[in-house]
Structures are given as structure tokens and as C-alpha cells.
Amino acid sequence: MKNVLLIVTGSIAAYKAADLCSMLKKAGMNINVIMTKNATNFIHPTTFEALTGNRCVIDSFDRNFEFKIGHISLAQSADICVVAPASANIIGKLACGIADDMASTTVMATKAPVLIAPAMNTNMYQNPIVQDNISRLSGFGYNFISPASGRLACGDIGEGKLAAVEDIYEEIMLHIGHDHDLAGQKVLVTAGPTCEAIDPVRYITNHSTGKMGYALARAAARRGADVTLVSGPTALKPPRGVSLISVLSAADMAKAVLEDAKAQDIYIMAAAVADFTPSQVSDHKIKKGTSMPMFEFSATTDILETLGHNRQGHEFICGFAMETEDLIDNAQAKLVKKNADMICANSIREAGSGFGTDTNRITLITHDETIKIDLMSKDEVSDAILDRIISIRKH
Ligand code: CTP
């Protein structure tokens, strides 16, 4: 179990730290919270105690405190130290080496990575002293998650709002969500549908939502990979720590993967790429008439097949096969035809699989074996796929 040390300082955003605690707890983390005295004016320590199951620490001279030397013990056991929200005061103290309470002494005593999420009035945040302190701390290896812009509690509009709790959570998960067993590896994932234009108004597409590809990109980033996500249009927020290349058509996607992206160690093609595209795109909107319009189609480039037949070295190439019948036979045929290393086969007919679901049931097919994976969330499926890829690449 990973240990998160959460330092909450005096800011109206302190209540949002409770949400963060709750998300981290659900992810199976052990959380210890230290509050500055000012933070207790905004939220009561019992909130954090109820959420974490651990005693909330407020002052280094707390006589009932059970640890030998409190700040050292918490500092040592932390896998990550998160200061959220971080006031101008704590940032200033840390930048100048002032350790005069439990929060500042503990941050200074930890060897764990430190993530600081500032939250304050815009003018304070933009004050050159605060900015200089942030640069100084960044130079020493402290990580910052920039505040958002918006309407602040004081009524001002501008930079200074605590970053979204989901973003802070995701940044924590990038550090400690998984062992970094893909560190140093370049991973490219394709995701989502493609859109093939008919005229300036209409296009042909499919039901892909991109959930599987986005989950794979997120999982690879949490495992320390350098991830490029080539995505057709989706309603999803790109995962943190991933380079997103947005594309529209199958031709755009082929160009992004085959020409623009530099050599990758692992390719995972989860996109639902159009196999056919209208041979001609009308310059004008096709008007209603007496006869139905007729379209001629031409084949698109098969990106997976092109990669498979033009290998550059020891790259691992993984494709997907979404089938309505003869799942395993069709997927095995795709593995051979496209010269891939693995195909993740899923049937659109099975409950819990297919477009738009949060779960998937896949079968991993390689040249040597066929492994059926139980129905699980797309996040868990992603880890199962990556576990398999890592294990194959080790041998
Ligand atoms: N794929 C691709 N480029 C294409 C079409 C498909 O890279 N132009 C990839 C998909 O991303 C997927 C795999 O090929 O990883 C299989 O896609 P799928 O649509 O299941 O199969 P197709 O090869 O298109 O064959 P069919 O539609 O006849 O089943």
C-alpha cells in the first residue's frame, strides 16, 4: 500500500483536499494529513480523520502524539508528499528553508517527491516574489501543478484557483499509481473513431468512444512510459502526462502514426479506423433531389498492417479486433495478415464489451498462445494488456 502525505494549508480551497483524500482512499492509498493552524480555520481535522482513518496532525508540539519524532516519521514513510492547497506562505517558507511548524518541517524532512498545488488570490500568485519562490523550488526538483483560472473566492477573476482535484489526483497517480516498469519506453496508442468526409457538412464514422485507447494511454503513462496518443474525435479528456495528437480522418491518423511519430518501442492500435473513405468529397453541400446520391469508396491505409510489414527493429505491435462472429478465428487471421505480435480480441455481442462501455472482456492472442481475460474495467484490462506485453518483451 502506498503512503500519501497530504499537507493542507490555509486557503478557502482547503475543503477540496477532502475530495482528494476520498479519491486517494478509494484507490487504496494510506493517507496521513498534516494541517497548518490556518488550515483549521477553513476545514475541521475530523473531516480528514473520518476520510483517512488516520489521526490528523496539526502541530509539532502536540503532546498526545504517538510517533517518536512525528515529522521525521511521516516524512520517511511517505511515497509522495502533496501540498494541496499550498498558500503563498508555505511556498515562501519552503523556498527560504524556514521550518517552524509541523507542515514545513515535514516537507523539508522528506526524501519523497513533493507535489505542490498553489491556491491563492491572483495578485498574490502573480507577485514576483511568489513566482520567484516557485521557480526556486522547481529548480530544486519540487513539482508544481499550476492553478486554474477562474472566479476566485475574493471575487477577482484570474489565475489562482486550486487545480482541479481530478488533475491533482492524476498527477499523484503518475508518480505512485503503478511501478514504473515502462520507464524509458516510448508507447504510441491510437484511439477513437475516424471521420470520413462526404461533403462540408456530413461524414461517415462509427460508434467508437475512445474509452479503451484512453485507458491504455493513461495506464502506460502511470507506468512511466513516454506516451503519444493519436486520437480521432472523442468527448474524453486526454489523460495527464500524455502527448495528444488529434486527428480526424483515417488518412490523418495514418500520417500521424506512420510519418510524424518517431520510432516507438510499443504500438497499441485501439482506434476504430474507417476501412473505406468516399473517393470524392463534394465541395458543396449535397442537396436533396429526386434521386438518391451514390457514393464510391476507396480503401484507406491499414495502419497496423503497414507497421507490421515495415518493422524497424524490436518494436512490439499490438492490434485490436472487434468482431461480431468467429472472434478467435478472425483475430488469429488478423494477427498473421498484419504481422502483429498480439491481437486483443473483443466481441461486440458480449455483455459488458464493445463501444462506449466502461468494461471489456478480451482475449489476448499471440503466435504462441490464447489467453482469455475476465470481464473487468477498461483500466484493469489496460494493465492486463501491458503486463502481457512487458512479460513477452522480457523473453
Ligand atoms: N486498423 C488500422 N488501420 C485501418 C484499419 C484497422 O490500423 N485502416 C487496425 C485497428 O486499429 C485494429 C486492427 O487494425 O487494431 C483491426 O481492426 P478491425 O476493424 O477489427 O479489422 P479490419 O482489419 O478493419 O478488418 P474487418 O473490418 O474486415 O474486420
XYZ file of N, CA and C and ligand atoms in Angstrom, residues 269 271 273-275 300-304 319-322 334 338, ligand 1:
77
model
N -2.789 -0.363 -31.232
C -3.754 0.234 -32.157
C -5.171 -0.072 -31.692
N -7.696 2.177 -32.077
C -8.664 3.010 -32.812
C -9.551 2.161 -33.715
N -10.546 2.436 -36.997
C -10.204 3.210 -38.196
C -11.144 2.827 -39.337
N -11.619 3.821 -40.065
C -12.500 3.520 -41.209
C -11.711 2.708 -42.238
N -12.353 1.672 -42.765
C -11.689 0.868 -43.802
C -11.905 1.468 -45.178
N -8.802 2.695 -47.239
C -7.838 3.533 -46.512
C -6.558 2.708 -46.276
N -5.514 3.392 -45.822
C -4.278 2.662 -45.468
C -4.530 1.889 -44.187
N -4.162 0.612 -44.171
C -4.262 -0.138 -42.912
C -2.994 0.173 -42.113
N -3.172 0.959 -41.051
C -2.019 1.459 -40.288
C -1.287 0.306 -39.606
N -2.058 -0.565 -38.968
C -1.466 -1.699 -38.244
C -0.682 -2.594 -39.204
N -2.518 -5.069 -31.913
C -3.738 -4.552 -32.542
C -4.960 -5.011 -31.762
N -6.103 -4.543 -32.172
C -7.375 -4.972 -31.608
C -8.193 -5.627 -32.720
N -9.102 -6.465 -32.341
C -10.049 -6.994 -33.328
C -11.420 -6.960 -32.676
N -12.301 -6.190 -33.244
C -13.662 -6.170 -32.725
C -14.521 -6.934 -33.724
N -6.098 -11.962 -38.355
C -5.579 -10.571 -38.367
C -4.143 -10.523 -37.845
N -1.553 -9.117 -40.518
C -0.981 -7.792 -40.235
C 0.409 -7.898 -39.603
N -6.605 -0.849 -38.256
C -5.696 0.084 -38.708
N -5.937 0.753 -39.859
C -7.044 0.522 -40.593
C -7.990 -0.426 -40.127
C -7.735 -1.104 -38.956
O -4.681 0.303 -38.038
N -7.245 1.208 -41.704
C -6.317 -1.576 -37.025
C -7.281 -1.299 -35.884
O -6.859 -0.196 -35.118
C -7.221 -2.603 -35.106
C -6.960 -3.665 -36.166
O -6.447 -2.951 -37.285
O -6.115 -2.630 -34.211
C -8.145 -4.456 -36.597
O -9.211 -3.613 -36.932
P -10.625 -4.194 -37.328
O -11.512 -3.049 -37.712
O -11.104 -5.157 -36.281
O -10.278 -5.085 -38.568
P -10.037 -4.756 -40.058
O -8.608 -5.049 -40.346
O -10.517 -3.390 -40.395
O -10.898 -5.886 -40.759
P -12.504 -6.090 -40.768
O -13.111 -4.702 -40.677
O -12.742 -6.760 -42.064
O -12.831 -6.957 -39.591
